[in-house]
XYZ file of C-alpha atoms in Angstrom:
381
model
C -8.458 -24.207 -22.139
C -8.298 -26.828 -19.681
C -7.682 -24.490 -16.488
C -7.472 -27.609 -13.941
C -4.268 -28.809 -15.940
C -2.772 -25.000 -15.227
C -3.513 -25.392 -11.570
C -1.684 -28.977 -11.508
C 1.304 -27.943 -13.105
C 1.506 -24.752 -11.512
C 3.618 -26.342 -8.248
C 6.064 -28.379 -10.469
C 6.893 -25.152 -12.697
C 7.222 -23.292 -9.396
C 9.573 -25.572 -7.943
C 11.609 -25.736 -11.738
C 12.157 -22.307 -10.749
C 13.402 -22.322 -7.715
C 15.789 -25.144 -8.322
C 17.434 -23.433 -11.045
C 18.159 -20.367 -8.611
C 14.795 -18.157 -8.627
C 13.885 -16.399 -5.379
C 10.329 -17.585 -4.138
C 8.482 -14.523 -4.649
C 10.129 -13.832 -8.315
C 9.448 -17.409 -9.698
C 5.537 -16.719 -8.232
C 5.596 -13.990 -10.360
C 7.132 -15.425 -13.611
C 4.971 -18.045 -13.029
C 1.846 -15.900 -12.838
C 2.565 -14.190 -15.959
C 3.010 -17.728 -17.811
C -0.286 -19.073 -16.718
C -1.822 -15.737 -18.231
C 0.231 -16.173 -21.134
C -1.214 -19.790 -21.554
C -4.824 -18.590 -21.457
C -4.123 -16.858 -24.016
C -1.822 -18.660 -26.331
C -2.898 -22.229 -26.030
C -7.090 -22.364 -26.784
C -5.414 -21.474 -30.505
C -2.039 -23.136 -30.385
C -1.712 -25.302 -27.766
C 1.307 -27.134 -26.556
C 2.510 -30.471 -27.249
C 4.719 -30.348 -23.699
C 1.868 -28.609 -21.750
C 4.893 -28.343 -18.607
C 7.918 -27.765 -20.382
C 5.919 -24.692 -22.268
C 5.279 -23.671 -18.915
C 9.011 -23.658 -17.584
C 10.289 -22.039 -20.730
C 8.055 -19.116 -20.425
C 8.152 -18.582 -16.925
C 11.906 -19.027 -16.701
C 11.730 -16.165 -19.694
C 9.587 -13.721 -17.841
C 12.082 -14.485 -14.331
C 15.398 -13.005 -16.640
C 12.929 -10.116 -18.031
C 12.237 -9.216 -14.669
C 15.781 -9.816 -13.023
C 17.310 -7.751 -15.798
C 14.840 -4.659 -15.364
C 15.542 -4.789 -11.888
C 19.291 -5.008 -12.066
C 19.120 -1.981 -14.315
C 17.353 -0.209 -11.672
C 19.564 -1.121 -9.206
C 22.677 0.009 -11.159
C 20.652 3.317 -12.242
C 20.163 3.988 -8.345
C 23.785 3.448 -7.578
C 25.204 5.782 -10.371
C 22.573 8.147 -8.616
C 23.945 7.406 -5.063
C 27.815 7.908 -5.989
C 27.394 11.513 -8.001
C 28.178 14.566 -6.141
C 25.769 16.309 -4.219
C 23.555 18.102 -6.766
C 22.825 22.248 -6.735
C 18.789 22.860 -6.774
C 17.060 20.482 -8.792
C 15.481 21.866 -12.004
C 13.382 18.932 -13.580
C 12.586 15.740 -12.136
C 15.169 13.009 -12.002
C 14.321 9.617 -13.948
C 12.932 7.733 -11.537
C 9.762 10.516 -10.983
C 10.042 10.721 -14.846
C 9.753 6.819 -15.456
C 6.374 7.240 -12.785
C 4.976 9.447 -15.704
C 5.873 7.011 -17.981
C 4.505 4.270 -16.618
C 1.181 6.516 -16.104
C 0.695 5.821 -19.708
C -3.020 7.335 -21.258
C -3.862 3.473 -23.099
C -3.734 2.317 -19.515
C -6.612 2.542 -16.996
C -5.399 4.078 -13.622
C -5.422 1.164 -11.874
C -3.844 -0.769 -14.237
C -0.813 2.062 -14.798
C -0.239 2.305 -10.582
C -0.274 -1.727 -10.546
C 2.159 -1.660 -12.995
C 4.450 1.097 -11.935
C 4.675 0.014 -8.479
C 6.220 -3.692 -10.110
C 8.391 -2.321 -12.450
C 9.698 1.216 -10.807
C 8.499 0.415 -7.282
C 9.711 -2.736 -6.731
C 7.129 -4.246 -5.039
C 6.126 -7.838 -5.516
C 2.570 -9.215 -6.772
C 1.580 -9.904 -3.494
C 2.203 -6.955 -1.788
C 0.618 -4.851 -4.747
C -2.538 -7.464 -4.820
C -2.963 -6.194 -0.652
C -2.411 -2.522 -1.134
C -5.428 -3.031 -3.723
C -7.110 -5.474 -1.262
C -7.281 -8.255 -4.030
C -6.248 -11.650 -4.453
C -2.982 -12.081 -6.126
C -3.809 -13.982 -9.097
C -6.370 -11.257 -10.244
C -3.809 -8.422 -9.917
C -0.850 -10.599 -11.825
C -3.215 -11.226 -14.697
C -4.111 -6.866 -14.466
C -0.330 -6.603 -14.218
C 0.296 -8.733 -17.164
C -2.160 -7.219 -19.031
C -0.870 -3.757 -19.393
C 2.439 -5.300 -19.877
C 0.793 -6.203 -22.936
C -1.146 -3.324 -23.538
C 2.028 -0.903 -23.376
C 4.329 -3.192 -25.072
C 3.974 -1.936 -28.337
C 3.075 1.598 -27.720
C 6.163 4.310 -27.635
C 5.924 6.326 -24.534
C 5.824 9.843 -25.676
C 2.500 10.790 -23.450
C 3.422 10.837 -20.245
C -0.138 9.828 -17.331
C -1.998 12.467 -15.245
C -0.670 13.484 -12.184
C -3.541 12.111 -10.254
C -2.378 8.600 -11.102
C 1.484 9.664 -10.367
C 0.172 10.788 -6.892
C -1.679 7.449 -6.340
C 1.428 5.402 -7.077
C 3.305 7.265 -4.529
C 0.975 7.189 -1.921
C 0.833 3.368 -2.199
C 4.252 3.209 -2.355
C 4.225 5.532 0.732
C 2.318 3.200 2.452
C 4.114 0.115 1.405
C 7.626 0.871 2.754
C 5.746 2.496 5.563
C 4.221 -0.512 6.946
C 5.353 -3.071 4.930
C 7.719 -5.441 4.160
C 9.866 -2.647 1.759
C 11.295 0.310 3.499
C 10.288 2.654 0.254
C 8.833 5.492 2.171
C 11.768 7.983 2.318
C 11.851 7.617 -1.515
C 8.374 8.057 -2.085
C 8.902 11.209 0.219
C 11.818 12.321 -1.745
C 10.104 12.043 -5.099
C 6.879 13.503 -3.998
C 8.967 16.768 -2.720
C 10.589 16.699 -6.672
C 7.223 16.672 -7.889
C 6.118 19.377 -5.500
C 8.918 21.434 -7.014
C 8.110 21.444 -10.384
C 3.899 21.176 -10.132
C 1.824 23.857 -8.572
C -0.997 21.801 -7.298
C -2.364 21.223 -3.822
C -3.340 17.704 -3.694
C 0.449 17.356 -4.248
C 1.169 19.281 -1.833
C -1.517 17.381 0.497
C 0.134 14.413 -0.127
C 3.723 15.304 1.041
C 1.996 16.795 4.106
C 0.464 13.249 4.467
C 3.321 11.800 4.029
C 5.420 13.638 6.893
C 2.881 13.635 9.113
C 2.762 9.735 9.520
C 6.236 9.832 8.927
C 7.003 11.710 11.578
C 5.513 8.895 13.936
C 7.697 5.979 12.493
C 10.212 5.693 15.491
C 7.262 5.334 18.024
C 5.664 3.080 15.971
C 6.945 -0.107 16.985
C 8.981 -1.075 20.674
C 12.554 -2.412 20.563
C 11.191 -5.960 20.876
C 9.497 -5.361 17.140
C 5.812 -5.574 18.631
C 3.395 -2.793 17.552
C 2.469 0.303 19.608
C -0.740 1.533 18.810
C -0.934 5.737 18.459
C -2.538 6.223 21.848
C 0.152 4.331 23.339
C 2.915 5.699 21.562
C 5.883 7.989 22.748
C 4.803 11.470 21.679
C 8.567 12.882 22.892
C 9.799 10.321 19.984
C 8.118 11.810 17.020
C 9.789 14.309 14.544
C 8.333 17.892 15.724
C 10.134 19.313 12.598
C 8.393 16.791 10.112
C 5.298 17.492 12.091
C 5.921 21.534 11.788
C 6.705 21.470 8.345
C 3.853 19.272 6.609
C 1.031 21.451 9.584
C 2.490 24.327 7.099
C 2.622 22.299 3.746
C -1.060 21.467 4.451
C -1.902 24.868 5.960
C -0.915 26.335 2.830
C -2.926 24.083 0.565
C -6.270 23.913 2.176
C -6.008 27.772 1.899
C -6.329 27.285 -1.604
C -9.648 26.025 -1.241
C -9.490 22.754 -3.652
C -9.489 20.293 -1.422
C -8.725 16.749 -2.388
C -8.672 13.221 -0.343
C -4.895 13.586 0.486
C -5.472 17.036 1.888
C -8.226 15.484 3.822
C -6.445 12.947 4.710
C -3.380 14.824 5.566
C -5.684 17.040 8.323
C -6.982 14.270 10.126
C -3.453 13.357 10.268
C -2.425 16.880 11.546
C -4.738 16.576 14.829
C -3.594 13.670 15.886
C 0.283 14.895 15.541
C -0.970 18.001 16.984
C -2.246 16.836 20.550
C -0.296 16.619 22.888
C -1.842 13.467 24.806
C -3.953 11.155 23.379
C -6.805 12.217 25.898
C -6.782 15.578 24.048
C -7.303 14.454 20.880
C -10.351 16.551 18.715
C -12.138 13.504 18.006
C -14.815 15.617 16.905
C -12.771 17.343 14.017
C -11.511 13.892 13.181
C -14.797 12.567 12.473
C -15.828 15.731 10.514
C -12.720 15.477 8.422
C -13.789 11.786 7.978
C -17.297 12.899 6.487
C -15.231 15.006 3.994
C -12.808 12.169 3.017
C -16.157 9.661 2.589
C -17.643 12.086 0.223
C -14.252 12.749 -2.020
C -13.833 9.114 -2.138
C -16.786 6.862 -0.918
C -14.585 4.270 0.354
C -15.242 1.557 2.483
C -11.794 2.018 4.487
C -12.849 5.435 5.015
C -15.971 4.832 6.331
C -14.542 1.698 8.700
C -11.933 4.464 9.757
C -14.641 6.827 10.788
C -16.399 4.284 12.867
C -14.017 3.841 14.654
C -13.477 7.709 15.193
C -17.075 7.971 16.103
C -16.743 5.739 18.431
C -14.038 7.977 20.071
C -15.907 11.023 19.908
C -19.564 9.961 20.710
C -18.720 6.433 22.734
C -18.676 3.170 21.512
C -22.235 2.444 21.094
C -22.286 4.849 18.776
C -19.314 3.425 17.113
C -20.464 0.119 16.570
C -23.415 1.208 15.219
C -21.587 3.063 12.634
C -19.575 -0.185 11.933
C -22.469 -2.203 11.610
C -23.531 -0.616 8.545
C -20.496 -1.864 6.831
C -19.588 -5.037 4.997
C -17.540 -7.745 7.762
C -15.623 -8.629 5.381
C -13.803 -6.018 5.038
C -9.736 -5.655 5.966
C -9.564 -4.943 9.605
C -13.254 -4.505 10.490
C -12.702 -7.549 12.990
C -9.895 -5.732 14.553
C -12.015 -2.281 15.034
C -15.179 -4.206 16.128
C -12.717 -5.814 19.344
C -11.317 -2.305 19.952
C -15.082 -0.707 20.016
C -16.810 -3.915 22.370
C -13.147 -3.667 24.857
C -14.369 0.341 24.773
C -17.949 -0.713 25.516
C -17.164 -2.803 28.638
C -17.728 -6.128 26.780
C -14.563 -7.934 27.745
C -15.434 -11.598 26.516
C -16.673 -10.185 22.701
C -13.853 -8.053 22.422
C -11.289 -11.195 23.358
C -12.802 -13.269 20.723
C -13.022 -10.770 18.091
C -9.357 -10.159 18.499
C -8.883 -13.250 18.706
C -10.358 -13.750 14.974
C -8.388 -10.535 13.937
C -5.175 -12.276 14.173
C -6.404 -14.967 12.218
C -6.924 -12.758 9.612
C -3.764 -10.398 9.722
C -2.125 -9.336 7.073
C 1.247 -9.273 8.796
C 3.090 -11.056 11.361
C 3.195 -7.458 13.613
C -0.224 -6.676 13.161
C -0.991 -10.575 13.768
C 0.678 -10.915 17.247
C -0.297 -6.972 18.341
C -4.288 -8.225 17.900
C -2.698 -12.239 19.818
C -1.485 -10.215 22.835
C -5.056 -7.990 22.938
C -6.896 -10.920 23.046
C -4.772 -12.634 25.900
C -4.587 -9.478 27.781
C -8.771 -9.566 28.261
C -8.676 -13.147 28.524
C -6.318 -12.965 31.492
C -8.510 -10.168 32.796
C -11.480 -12.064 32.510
C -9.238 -15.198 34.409
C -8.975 -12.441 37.676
């Protein structure tokens, strides 16, 4: 397989694509699932037109993917112009298709990458940074259980532990993304509520409306980000707030607690102060602890730093943050925030500085510019 041909050809087929009407980000795609289709295919058969293989394939997997996407889209509006529906019963087919999707031959990670392209809508890219991968790695894991489902009927429906993990990223894509998708992930994870007794899905709804109740404070009219200690608290949704306090009230009473429960209090003391100054750091980082040792994640743990370094100063903070890897998403960002807290003006400039650079958004990228010009303009006075 001569992978450096791939790579040469992969900007022609692109732009083959997107002459013959693709939109960017769906001829990537296509175009991703070709090149993984040519690994495979060609070491045994391979082309005598290595480019025009290419461009036949790709252009292929574009229609497959418009088509499934127009269905959705006509699904959704049959949905939209029905009459308002008495109490639901069973789930509708979208939260049914989420099962689907879940299938048992797939690995978990493989069935929420999947469902989030085909049900979710989200692109590649956007799946590849909610997994914090590159893209290319997650198109060939998409394409893969493409494959591995393809000739498999779907009469076993997934777990609901990989449902609830699709919804959350979804949750968190239209959230703070580039697709608004959170009011349906809220939707659907209120249908699955209904018909599953089961209090990590109740934790995540009360996740869900706690950060959802913040949205309008979230960013200023000009688009720029406000961060939660400068936001509007007489902006946020006191009935979302009220109602997933009592969602997640009733679940922790249950005494199974999971990481969206966990998750879902540390969210719940932050909604529940009524300045940022009164915030129960403390609690915060305790609930932190809890989340690290359901999960063991990295983000966690950077998240707790940070926490620590609100309830026991920023020394203590950045100590915490040492321990983890600098590579990871954001850790420039939190190491600024911690050295600005520690009185170290001219660190805390450059580090933002280098957070920009690294950004995975154009908000996020000019909230960390304008931190990193505000202490350099101190530091001018």
């Amino acid at each position: 397989m001569n992978e450096a041909l791939l790579r040469s050809l992969t900007p022609s087929v692109l732009a083959v694509l997107v002459r013959r009407g693709a939109d960017f980000a769906a001829a990537e795609d296509a175009v991703q699932d070709a090149l993984v289709e040519a690994i495979r295919v060609w070491p045994a058969d391979p082309p005598r037109d290595a480019k025009g293989w290419l461009v036949t394939v790709a252009w292929r997997r574009f229609l497959d993917a418009t088509r499934a996407e127009a269905a959705r889209r006509r699904r959704e509006d049959l949905v939209d112009q029905e009459p308002a529906p008495g109490p639901a019963t069973t789930v509708d087919d979208t939260l049914q298709l989420y099962f689907l999707c879940a299938h048992p031959s797939l690995t978990p990670s493989s069935a929420v990458a999947l469902t989030l392209r085909a049900v979710g809508g989200l692109t590649t890219r956007q799946i590849a940074q909610a997994y914090l991968v590159p893209e290319a790695t997650m198109a060939q894991r998409i394409s893969r259980a493409k494959r591995t489902v393809s000739n498999v009927r779907f009469d076993r429906p997934g777990d609901v532990a990989t449902v609830l993990r699709v919804l959350y990223l979804v949750f968190n894509e239209g959230y703070s993304g580039d697709v608004d998708l959170a009011a349906e992930a809220i939707r659907l994870t209120r249908q699955l509520a209904a018909v599953i007794d089961h209090p990590e899905v109740a934790g995540l709804l009360a996740l869900m409306l706690l950060h959802h109740a913040r949205r309008a404070a979230r960013t200023a009219p000009d688009g720029s980000l406000v961060p939660l200690a400068e936001q509007d608290r007489g902006r946020w949704d006191t009935e979302s707030i009220a109602e997933g306090i009592a969602i997640l009230q009733a679940a922790l009473a249950r005494d199974r607690l999971g990481e969206f429960q966990a998750q879902a209090a540390i969210a719940a003391l932050h909604a529940d102060a009524p300045t940022a100054e009164e915030t129960d750091w403390v609690q915060i980082v305790e609930w932190y602890d809890e989340l690290a040792g359901l999960t063991d994640s990295p983000v966690v743990r950077l998240n707790r730093a940070v926490a620590v370094g609100e309830a026991d100063g920023a020394r203590a903070g950045l100590a915490a943050l040492a321990a983890l890897d600098p590579s990871l998403p954001r850790h420039t960002a939190a190491a600024a925030y911690l050295h600005e807290r520690d009185g170290d003006l001219v660190t805390a400039a450059r580090l933002y500085a280098e957070a920009a650079r690294k950004a995975p958004n154009l908000a996020e990228r000019d909230h960390l510019t304008r931190q990193a010009a505000r202490l350099n303009t101190r530091g001018c006075h």
